[in-house]
XYZ file of C-alpha atoms in Angstrom:
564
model
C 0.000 0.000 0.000
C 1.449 3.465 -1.028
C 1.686 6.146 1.704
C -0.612 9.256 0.740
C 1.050 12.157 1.990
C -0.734 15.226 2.367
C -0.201 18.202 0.076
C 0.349 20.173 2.767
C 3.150 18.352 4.450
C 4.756 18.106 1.202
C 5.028 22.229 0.635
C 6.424 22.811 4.462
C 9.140 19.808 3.107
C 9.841 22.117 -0.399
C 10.454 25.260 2.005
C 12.467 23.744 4.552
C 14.950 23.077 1.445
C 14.419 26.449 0.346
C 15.789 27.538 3.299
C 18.705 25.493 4.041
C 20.082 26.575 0.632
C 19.241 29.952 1.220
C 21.372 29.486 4.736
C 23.728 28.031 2.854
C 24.253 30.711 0.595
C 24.429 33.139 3.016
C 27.109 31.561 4.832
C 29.267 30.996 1.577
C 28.297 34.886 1.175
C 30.076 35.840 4.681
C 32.242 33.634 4.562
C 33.731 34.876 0.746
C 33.391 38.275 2.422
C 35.295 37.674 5.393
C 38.144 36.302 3.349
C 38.080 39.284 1.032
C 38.264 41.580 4.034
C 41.320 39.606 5.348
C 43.150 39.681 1.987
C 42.503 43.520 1.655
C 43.396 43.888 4.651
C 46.970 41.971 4.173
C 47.628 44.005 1.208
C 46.901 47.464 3.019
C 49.458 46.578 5.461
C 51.432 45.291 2.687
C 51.176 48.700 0.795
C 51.650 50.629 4.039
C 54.816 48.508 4.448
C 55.929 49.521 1.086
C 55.433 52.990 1.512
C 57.681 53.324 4.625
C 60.551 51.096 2.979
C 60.302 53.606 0.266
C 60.127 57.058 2.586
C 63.048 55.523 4.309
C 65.264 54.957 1.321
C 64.575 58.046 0.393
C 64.969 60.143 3.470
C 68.303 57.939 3.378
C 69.100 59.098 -0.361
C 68.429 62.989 0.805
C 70.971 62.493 3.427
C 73.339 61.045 1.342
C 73.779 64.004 -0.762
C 73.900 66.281 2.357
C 76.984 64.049 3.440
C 78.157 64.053 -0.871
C 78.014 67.802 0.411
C 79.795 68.451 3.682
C 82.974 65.906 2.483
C 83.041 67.985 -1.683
C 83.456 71.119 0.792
C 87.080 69.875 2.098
C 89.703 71.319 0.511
C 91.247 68.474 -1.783
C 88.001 66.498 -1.988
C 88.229 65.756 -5.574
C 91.959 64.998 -5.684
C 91.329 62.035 -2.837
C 87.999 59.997 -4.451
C 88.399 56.635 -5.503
C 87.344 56.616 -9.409
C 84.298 58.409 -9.400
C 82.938 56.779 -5.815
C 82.801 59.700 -3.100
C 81.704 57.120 -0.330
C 80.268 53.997 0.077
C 78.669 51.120 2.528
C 77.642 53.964 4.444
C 74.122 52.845 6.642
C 71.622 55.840 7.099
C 68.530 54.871 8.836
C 68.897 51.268 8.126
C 69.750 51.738 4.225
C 72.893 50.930 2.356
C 74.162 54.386 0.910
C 77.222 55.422 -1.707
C 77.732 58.390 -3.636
C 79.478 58.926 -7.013
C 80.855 62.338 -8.411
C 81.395 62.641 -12.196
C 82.502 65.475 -13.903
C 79.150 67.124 -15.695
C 80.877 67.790 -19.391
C 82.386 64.223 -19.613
C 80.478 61.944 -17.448
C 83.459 60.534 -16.667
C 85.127 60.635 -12.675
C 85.747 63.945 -11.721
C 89.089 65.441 -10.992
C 90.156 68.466 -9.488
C 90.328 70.060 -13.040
C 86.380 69.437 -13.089
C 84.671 72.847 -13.340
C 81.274 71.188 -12.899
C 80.113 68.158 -11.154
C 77.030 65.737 -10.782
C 76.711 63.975 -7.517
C 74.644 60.614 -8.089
C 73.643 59.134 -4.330
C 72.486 55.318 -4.333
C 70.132 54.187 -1.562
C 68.938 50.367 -1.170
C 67.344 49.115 1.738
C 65.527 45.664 1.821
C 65.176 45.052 -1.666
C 63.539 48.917 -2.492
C 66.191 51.230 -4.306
C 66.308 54.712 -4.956
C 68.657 57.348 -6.865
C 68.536 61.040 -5.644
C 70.816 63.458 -8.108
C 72.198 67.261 -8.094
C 74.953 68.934 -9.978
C 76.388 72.103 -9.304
C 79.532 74.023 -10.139
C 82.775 73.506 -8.319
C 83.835 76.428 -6.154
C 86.517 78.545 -8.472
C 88.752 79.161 -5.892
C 91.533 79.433 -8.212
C 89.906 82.503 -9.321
C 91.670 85.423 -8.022
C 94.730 83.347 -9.982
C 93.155 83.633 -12.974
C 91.095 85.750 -15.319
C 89.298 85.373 -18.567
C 90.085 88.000 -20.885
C 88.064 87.498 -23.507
C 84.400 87.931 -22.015
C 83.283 84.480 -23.384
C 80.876 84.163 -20.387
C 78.789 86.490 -22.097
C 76.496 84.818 -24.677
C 75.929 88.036 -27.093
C 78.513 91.757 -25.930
C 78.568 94.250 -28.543
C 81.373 97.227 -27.927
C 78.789 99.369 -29.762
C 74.481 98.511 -30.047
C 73.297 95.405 -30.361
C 69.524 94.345 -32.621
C 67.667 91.551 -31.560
C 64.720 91.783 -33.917
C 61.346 90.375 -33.699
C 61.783 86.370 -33.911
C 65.202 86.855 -33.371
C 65.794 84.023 -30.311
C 68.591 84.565 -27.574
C 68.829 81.152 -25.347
C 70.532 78.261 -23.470
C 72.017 75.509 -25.738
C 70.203 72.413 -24.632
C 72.333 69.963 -25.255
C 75.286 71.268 -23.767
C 75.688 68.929 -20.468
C 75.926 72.504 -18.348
C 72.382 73.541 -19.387
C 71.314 71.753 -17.007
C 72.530 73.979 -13.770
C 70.007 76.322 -15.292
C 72.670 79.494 -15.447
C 71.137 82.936 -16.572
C 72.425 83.836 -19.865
C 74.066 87.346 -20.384
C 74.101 89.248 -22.970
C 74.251 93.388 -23.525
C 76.694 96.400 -23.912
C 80.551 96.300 -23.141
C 79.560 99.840 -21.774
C 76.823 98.700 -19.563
C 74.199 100.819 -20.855
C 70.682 100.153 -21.987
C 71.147 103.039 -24.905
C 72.433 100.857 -27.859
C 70.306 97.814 -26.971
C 67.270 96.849 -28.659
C 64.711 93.994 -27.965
C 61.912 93.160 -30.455
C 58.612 92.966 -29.408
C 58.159 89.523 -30.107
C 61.962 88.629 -29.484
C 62.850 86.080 -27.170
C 64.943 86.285 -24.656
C 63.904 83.790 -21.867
C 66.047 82.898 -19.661
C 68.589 85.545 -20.249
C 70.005 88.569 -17.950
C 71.227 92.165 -19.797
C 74.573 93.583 -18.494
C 73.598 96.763 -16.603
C 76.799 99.134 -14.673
C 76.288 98.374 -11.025
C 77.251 96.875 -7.905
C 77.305 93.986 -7.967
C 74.492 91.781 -5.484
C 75.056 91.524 -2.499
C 73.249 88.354 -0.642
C 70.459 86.249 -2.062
C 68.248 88.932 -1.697
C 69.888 91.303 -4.105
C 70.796 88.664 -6.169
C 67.349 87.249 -6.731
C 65.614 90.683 -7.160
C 68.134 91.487 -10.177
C 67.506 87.854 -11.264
C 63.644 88.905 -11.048
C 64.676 92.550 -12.940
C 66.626 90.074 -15.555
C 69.531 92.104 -15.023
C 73.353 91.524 -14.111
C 75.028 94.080 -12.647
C 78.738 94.607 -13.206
C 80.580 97.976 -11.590
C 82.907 99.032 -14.332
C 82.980 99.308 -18.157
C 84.135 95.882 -19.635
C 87.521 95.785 -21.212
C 86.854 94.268 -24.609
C 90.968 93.564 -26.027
C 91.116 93.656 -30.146
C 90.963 90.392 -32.000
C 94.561 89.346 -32.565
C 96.090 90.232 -36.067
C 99.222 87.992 -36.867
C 102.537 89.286 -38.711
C 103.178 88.110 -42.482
C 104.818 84.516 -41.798
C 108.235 84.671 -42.761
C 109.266 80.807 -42.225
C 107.012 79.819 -45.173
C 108.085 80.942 -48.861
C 104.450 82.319 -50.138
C 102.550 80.413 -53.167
C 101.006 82.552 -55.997
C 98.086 81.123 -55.247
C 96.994 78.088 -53.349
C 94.328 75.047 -54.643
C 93.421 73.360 -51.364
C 92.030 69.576 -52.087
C 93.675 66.677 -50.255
C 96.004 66.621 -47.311
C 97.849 68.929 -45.510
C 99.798 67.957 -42.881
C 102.377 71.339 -43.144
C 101.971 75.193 -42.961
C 101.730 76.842 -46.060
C 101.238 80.630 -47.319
C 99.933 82.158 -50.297
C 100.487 85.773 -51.974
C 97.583 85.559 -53.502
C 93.864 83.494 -53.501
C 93.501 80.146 -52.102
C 90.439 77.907 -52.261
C 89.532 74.454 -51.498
C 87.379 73.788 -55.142
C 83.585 72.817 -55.561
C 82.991 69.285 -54.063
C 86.516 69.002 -53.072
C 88.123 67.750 -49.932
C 90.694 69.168 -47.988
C 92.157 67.797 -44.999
C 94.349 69.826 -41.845
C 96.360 67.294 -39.953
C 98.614 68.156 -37.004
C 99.534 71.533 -36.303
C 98.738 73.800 -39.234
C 98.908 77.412 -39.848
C 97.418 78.544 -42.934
C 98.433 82.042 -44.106
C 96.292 83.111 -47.582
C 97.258 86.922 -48.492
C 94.179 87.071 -50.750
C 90.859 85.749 -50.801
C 89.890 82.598 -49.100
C 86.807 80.347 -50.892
C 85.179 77.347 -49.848
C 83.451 76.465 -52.806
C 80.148 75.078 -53.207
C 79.485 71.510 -52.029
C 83.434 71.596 -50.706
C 84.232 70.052 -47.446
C 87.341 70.893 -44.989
C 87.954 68.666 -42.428
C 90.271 69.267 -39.396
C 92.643 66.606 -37.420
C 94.691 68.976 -35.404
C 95.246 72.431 -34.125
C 94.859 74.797 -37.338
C 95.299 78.321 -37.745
C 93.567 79.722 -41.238
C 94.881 83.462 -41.206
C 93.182 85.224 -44.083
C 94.189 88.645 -45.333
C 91.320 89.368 -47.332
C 87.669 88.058 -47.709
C 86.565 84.404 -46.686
C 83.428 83.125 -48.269
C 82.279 80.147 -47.099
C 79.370 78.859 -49.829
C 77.260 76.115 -49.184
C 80.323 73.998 -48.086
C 81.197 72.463 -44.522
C 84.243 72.955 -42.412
C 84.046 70.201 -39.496
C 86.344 69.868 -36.827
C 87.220 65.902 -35.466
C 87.298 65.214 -31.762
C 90.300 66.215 -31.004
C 90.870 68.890 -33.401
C 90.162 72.441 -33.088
C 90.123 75.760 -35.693
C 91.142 79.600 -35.456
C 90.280 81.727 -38.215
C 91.267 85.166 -38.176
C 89.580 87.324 -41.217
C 91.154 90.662 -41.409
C 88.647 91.468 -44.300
C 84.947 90.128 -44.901
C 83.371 86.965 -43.577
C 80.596 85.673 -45.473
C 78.919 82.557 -44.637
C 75.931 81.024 -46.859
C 74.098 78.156 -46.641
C 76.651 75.906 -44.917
C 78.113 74.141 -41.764
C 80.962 75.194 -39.607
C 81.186 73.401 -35.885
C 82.556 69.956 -34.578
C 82.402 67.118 -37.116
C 78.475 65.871 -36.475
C 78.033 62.059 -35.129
C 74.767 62.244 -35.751
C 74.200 61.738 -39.810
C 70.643 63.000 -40.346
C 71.479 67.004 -39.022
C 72.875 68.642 -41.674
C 72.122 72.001 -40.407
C 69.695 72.357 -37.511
C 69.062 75.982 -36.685
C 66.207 75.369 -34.275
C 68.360 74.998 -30.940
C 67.936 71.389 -30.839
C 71.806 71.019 -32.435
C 73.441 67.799 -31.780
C 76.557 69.029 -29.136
C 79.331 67.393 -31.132
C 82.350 69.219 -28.715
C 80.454 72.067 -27.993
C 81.465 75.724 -29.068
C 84.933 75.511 -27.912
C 86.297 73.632 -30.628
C 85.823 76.993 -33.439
C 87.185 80.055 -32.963
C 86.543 82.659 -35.420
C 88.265 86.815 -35.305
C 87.393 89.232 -37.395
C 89.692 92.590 -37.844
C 88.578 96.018 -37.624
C 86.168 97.630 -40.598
C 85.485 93.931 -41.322
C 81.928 92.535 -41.550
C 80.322 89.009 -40.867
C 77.247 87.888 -42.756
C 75.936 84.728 -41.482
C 73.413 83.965 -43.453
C 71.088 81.175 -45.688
C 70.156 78.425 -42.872
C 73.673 78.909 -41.901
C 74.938 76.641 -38.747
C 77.650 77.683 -36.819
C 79.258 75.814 -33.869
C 81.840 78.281 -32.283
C 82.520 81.701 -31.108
C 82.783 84.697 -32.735
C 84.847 87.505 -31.596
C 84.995 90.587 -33.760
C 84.868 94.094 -31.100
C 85.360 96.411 -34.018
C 83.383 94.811 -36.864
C 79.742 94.416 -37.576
C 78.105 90.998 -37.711
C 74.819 89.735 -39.191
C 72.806 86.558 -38.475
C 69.949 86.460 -40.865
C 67.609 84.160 -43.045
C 67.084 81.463 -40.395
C 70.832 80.851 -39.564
C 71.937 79.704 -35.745
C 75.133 80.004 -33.780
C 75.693 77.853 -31.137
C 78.422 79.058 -29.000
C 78.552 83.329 -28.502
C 79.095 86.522 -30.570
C 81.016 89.598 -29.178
C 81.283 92.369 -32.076
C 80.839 95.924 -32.096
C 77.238 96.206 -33.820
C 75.520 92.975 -33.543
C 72.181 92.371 -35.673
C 70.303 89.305 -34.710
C 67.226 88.885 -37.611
C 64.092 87.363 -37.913
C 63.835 84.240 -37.053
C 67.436 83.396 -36.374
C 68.886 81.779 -33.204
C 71.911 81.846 -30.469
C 72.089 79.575 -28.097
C 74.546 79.817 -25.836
C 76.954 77.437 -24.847
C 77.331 77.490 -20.935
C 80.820 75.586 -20.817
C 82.583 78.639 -21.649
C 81.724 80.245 -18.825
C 84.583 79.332 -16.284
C 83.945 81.682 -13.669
C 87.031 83.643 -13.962
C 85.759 86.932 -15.854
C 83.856 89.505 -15.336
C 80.551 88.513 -13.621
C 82.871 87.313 -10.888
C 83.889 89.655 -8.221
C 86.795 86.653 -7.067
C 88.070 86.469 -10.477
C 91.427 88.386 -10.990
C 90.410 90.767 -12.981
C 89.306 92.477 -9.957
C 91.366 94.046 -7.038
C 90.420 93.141 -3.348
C 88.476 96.587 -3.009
C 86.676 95.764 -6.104
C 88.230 97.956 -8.820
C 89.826 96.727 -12.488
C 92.929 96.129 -12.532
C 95.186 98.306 -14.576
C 96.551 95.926 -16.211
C 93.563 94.712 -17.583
C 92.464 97.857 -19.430
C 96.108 98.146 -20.471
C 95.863 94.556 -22.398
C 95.054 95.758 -26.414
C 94.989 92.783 -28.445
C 94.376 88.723 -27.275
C 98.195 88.032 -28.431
C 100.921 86.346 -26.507
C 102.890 89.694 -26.233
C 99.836 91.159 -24.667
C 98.740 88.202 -22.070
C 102.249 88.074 -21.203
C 102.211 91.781 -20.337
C 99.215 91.410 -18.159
C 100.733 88.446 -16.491
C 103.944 90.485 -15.745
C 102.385 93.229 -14.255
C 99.399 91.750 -12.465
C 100.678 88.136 -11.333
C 97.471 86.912 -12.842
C 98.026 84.201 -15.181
C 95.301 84.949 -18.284
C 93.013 82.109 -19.819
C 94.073 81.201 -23.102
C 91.041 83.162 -25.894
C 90.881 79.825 -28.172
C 91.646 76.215 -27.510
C 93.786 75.999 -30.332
C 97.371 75.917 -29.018
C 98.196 77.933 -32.425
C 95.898 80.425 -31.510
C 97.865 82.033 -28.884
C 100.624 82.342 -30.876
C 99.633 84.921 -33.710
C 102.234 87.345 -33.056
C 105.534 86.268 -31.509
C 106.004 82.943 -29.597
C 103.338 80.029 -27.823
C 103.332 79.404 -24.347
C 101.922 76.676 -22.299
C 100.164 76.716 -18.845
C 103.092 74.840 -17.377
C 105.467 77.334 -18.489
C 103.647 80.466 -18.138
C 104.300 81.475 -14.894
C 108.364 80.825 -15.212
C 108.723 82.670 -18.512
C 106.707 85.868 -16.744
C 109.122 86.023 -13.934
C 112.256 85.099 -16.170
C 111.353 88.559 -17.650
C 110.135 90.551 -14.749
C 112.319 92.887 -13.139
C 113.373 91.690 -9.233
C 111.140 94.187 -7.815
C 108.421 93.412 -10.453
C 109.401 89.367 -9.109
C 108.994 90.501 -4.968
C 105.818 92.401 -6.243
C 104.645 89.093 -7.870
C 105.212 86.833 -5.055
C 103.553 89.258 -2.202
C 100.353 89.520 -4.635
C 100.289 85.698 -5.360
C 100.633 85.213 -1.337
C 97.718 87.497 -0.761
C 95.806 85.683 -3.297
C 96.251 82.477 -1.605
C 94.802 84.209 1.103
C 91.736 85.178 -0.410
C 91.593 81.298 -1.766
C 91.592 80.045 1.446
C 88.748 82.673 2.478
C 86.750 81.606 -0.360
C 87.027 77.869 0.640
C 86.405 78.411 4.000
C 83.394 80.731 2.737
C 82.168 77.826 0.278
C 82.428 75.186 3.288
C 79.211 76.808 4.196
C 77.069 77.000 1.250
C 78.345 73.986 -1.392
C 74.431 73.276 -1.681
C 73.265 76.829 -1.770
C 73.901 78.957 -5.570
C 75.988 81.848 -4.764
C 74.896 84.824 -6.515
C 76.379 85.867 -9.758
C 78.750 82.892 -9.604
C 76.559 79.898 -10.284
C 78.432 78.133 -7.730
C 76.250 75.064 -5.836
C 74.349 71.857 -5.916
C 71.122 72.311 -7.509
C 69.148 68.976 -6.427
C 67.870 66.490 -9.991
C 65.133 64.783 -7.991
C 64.824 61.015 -7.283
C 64.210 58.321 -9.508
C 63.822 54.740 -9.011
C 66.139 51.817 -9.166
C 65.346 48.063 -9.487
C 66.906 45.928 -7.142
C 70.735 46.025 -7.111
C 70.646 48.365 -10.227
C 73.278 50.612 -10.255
């Protein structure tokens, strides 16, 4: 017999199921929830854990470069690292700390010769790494020694007025490894007037400070309101020496004329024209000094190429047209134009590793050596034309001649002339590595007195020849920067001399009193050295004004795990 069970019975059965699953569910629901909650939980204090690892390496990284900072400020700091490491193994707040100091232009260890540094502090602590950077400038306190004569810390001087017209662009190279300090870039009148200058409207000049006759700042107050004013002060009328005008060679019997294509490895003179030929090749090797009493023409789709130190002297007009003149590595070129330069649609600047500029005019310039490795004079009544997309890697010193930059051309480097027109639309971007400190800006440098006041035998100095610096040096026991880096350079009057040598020869030819004169002055300026270190010991981390002097702090950045 089959059980009838009542329909009733039957539906209380259905929802007693109903609710054991629904229990069920809701304890698979709490339970999935309470889980959740634990693993967020874990990872909170996971993150939290994180976060404090990573404040502590980098409180640990910070204090690393205050200690990179109180050990750079001993005298001989530089001479004594190991390589490029400052410290290492040193434990800050439970983290693993060393510092390296390279020298900013070359990346490579710095030396005592290094006019610019970056300190790089690694921090690791329990597997979480960190990298905290700043750079600064060295303090010059070889500077009373020393002065820099030929006011290349100055990215545009004019001994006369100066144009920057609308478009026209006055600027920082940025790819010269100093742009990064950030330096203010000068530019205005020998004379330290405003009459002469001219801004366009729409001229840019960010950045950039205009030389004004003043005191200079004193204190960061001062020295940030003239920053604000974009001014720098100097107190005296700057010195501007002529651009040095060799003597006919004698040593070399004179050509007729000279065709330039192929090698030359030996000096050689012409009475007449010389010209390296359209789509020709000519190549300077050694040391070379090139004497043309004419006319000097690089022709159109020509290229010169320079190995060594080379001097092109050229008694009348150079034209450079749509050719290239590229300097190697370790090269470097003077030209002195006692006539016209005129420079069209072509290249002139370190030989360019990168193969797809030909000529960038837009500041963005490969750096290729920098500005250093071209130095380019002009006599008086001459005239530069820069023009036609026109790239120029060097300096240009001309005090009495005019120059133009026009038509979209760019120097990188500086011009000093006596009227300066800047175009629409060109550019000069300056080139902060040669700035070292030791000129005019400086109140330390020796072109100064203690009590502030030019020296006389600064304004005495008339030309940037050997004769002349060796003058100076004579009188003023200040040994004078050399105007070009080629060692020919120096030498366009009488005889070279070498840094090592320098100092000898001027006392060899000083009287004794001139000698006992020498020595007190050098032993007073030892004494203002060792003020200025002391002074520096201070402030390593802090710019001082006018100088650039300091660490100026890069930030942080991370590092994987034992990543150096």
């Amino acid at each position: 017999m089959i059980p009838i069970v009542p329909a009733i019975h039957r539906a209380r059965a259905k929802r007693r199921g109903v609710a054991v699953l629904l229990a069920l569910v809701a304890v698979s629901v709490a339970t999935l929830l309470g889980l959740s909650l634990a693993s967020s939980r874990d990872a909170s204090v996971a993150t939290s854990s994180n976060l404090s690892k990573v404040a502590t390496v980098r409180a640990a990284a910070a204090s690393g470069l205050d200690l990179a900072n109180s050990i750079l400020a001993k005298e001989d700091a530089l001479a004594a690292l190991d390589g490029a490491e400052l410290f290492t193994k040193v434990l800050i707040n439970g983290a693993s700390v060393r510092a390296e100091v390279r020298d900013l232009e070359t990346n490579r260890p710095a030396t005592v010769e290094s006019a610019a540094i970056e300190v790089i502090v690694y921090a690791d602590a329990d597997g979480v790494a960190q990298v905290a950077r700043a750079v600064g400038r060295m303090p010059a306190t070889d500077a009373p020694l020393r002065a820099d004569l030929d006011c290349s810390e100055f990215a545009l001087l004019g001994t006369g007025s100066i144009s920057v017209l609308d478009d026209a662009h006055v600027g920082v190279w940025s790819a010269s490894p100093l742009a990064v300090l950030g330096e203010p870039v000068r530019y205005g009148l020998a004379s330290g007037s405003s009459s002469g200058l001219t801004v366009g409207h729409n001229a840019s000049v960010h950045g950039c400070v205009a030389v004004r006759q003043g005191a200079f700042t004193q204190g960061s107050e001062e020295f940030e309101q003239s920053l604000a004013d974009k001014l720098c002060p100097i107190p005296a009328p700057i010195h501007v020496p002529g651009a040095p005008i060799p003597l006919t060679s004698e040593t070399t019997v004179a050509q007729p004329s000279l065709m330039l294509d192929g090698l030359v490895s030996h000096n050689a003179s012409s009475s007449g024209d010389a010209r390296v030929p359209a789509r020709g090749s000519l190549t300077l090797r050694g040391t070379v000094t090139l004497d043309v009493g004419g006319n000097f023409f690089v022709e159109r789709g020509a290229r010169m190429f320079v190995e060594g130190a080379a001097v092109l002297v050229v008694r009348g007009n150079a034209v450079v047209d749509a050719g290239t003149v590229e300097v190697a590595p370790l090269g470097s070129l003077t030209i002195v134009a006692q006539g016209d330069l005129t420079l069209g649609t072509s290249f002139v600047g370190g030989a360019r590793t990168n193969p797809s500029e030909v000529r960038d005019a837009t500041g963005a310039a490969s750096y290729d050596g920098g500005a250093a490795r071209v130095m380019i004079y002009a006599g008086a009544e001459s005239r530069v034309l820069v023009a036609d997309g026109t790239v120029i890697k060097g300096q240009i010193y001309a005090p009495d001649a005019r120059i133009d930059v026009e038509s979209r051309s760019a120097i990188y480097g500086r011009i000093l002339g006596k009227q300066v027109v800047l175009h629409e639309g060109v550019g000069l971007f300056y080139d902060p590595t040669l700035d070292a400190r030791r000129g005019w800006s400086n109140r330390a440098s020796g072109i100064w007195t203690e009590t502030g006041v030019v020296q006389e035998a600064v304004r005495a100095i008339t030309t940037l020849d050997d004769a002349a610096l060796l003058d100076f040096a004579v009188k003023s026991g200040v040994e004078p920067d050399p105007p070009s880096i080629a060692e020919a350079a120096v030498v366009l009057v009488n005889e070279s001399f070498t840094a090592q040598d320098f100092d000898e020869r001027a006392d060899d030819r000083a009287s004794d009193r001139v000698r006992a004169q020498r020595k007190l002055l050098k032993s007073r300026l030892m004494q203002r050295v060792e003020a200025l270190k002391r002074f520096h010991e201070q402030a390593v981390l802090t710019p001082i004004e006018g100088s650039g002097a300091g660490l100026t702090s890069q930030g942080f950045e991370w590092s994987r795990e034992g990543d150096d």
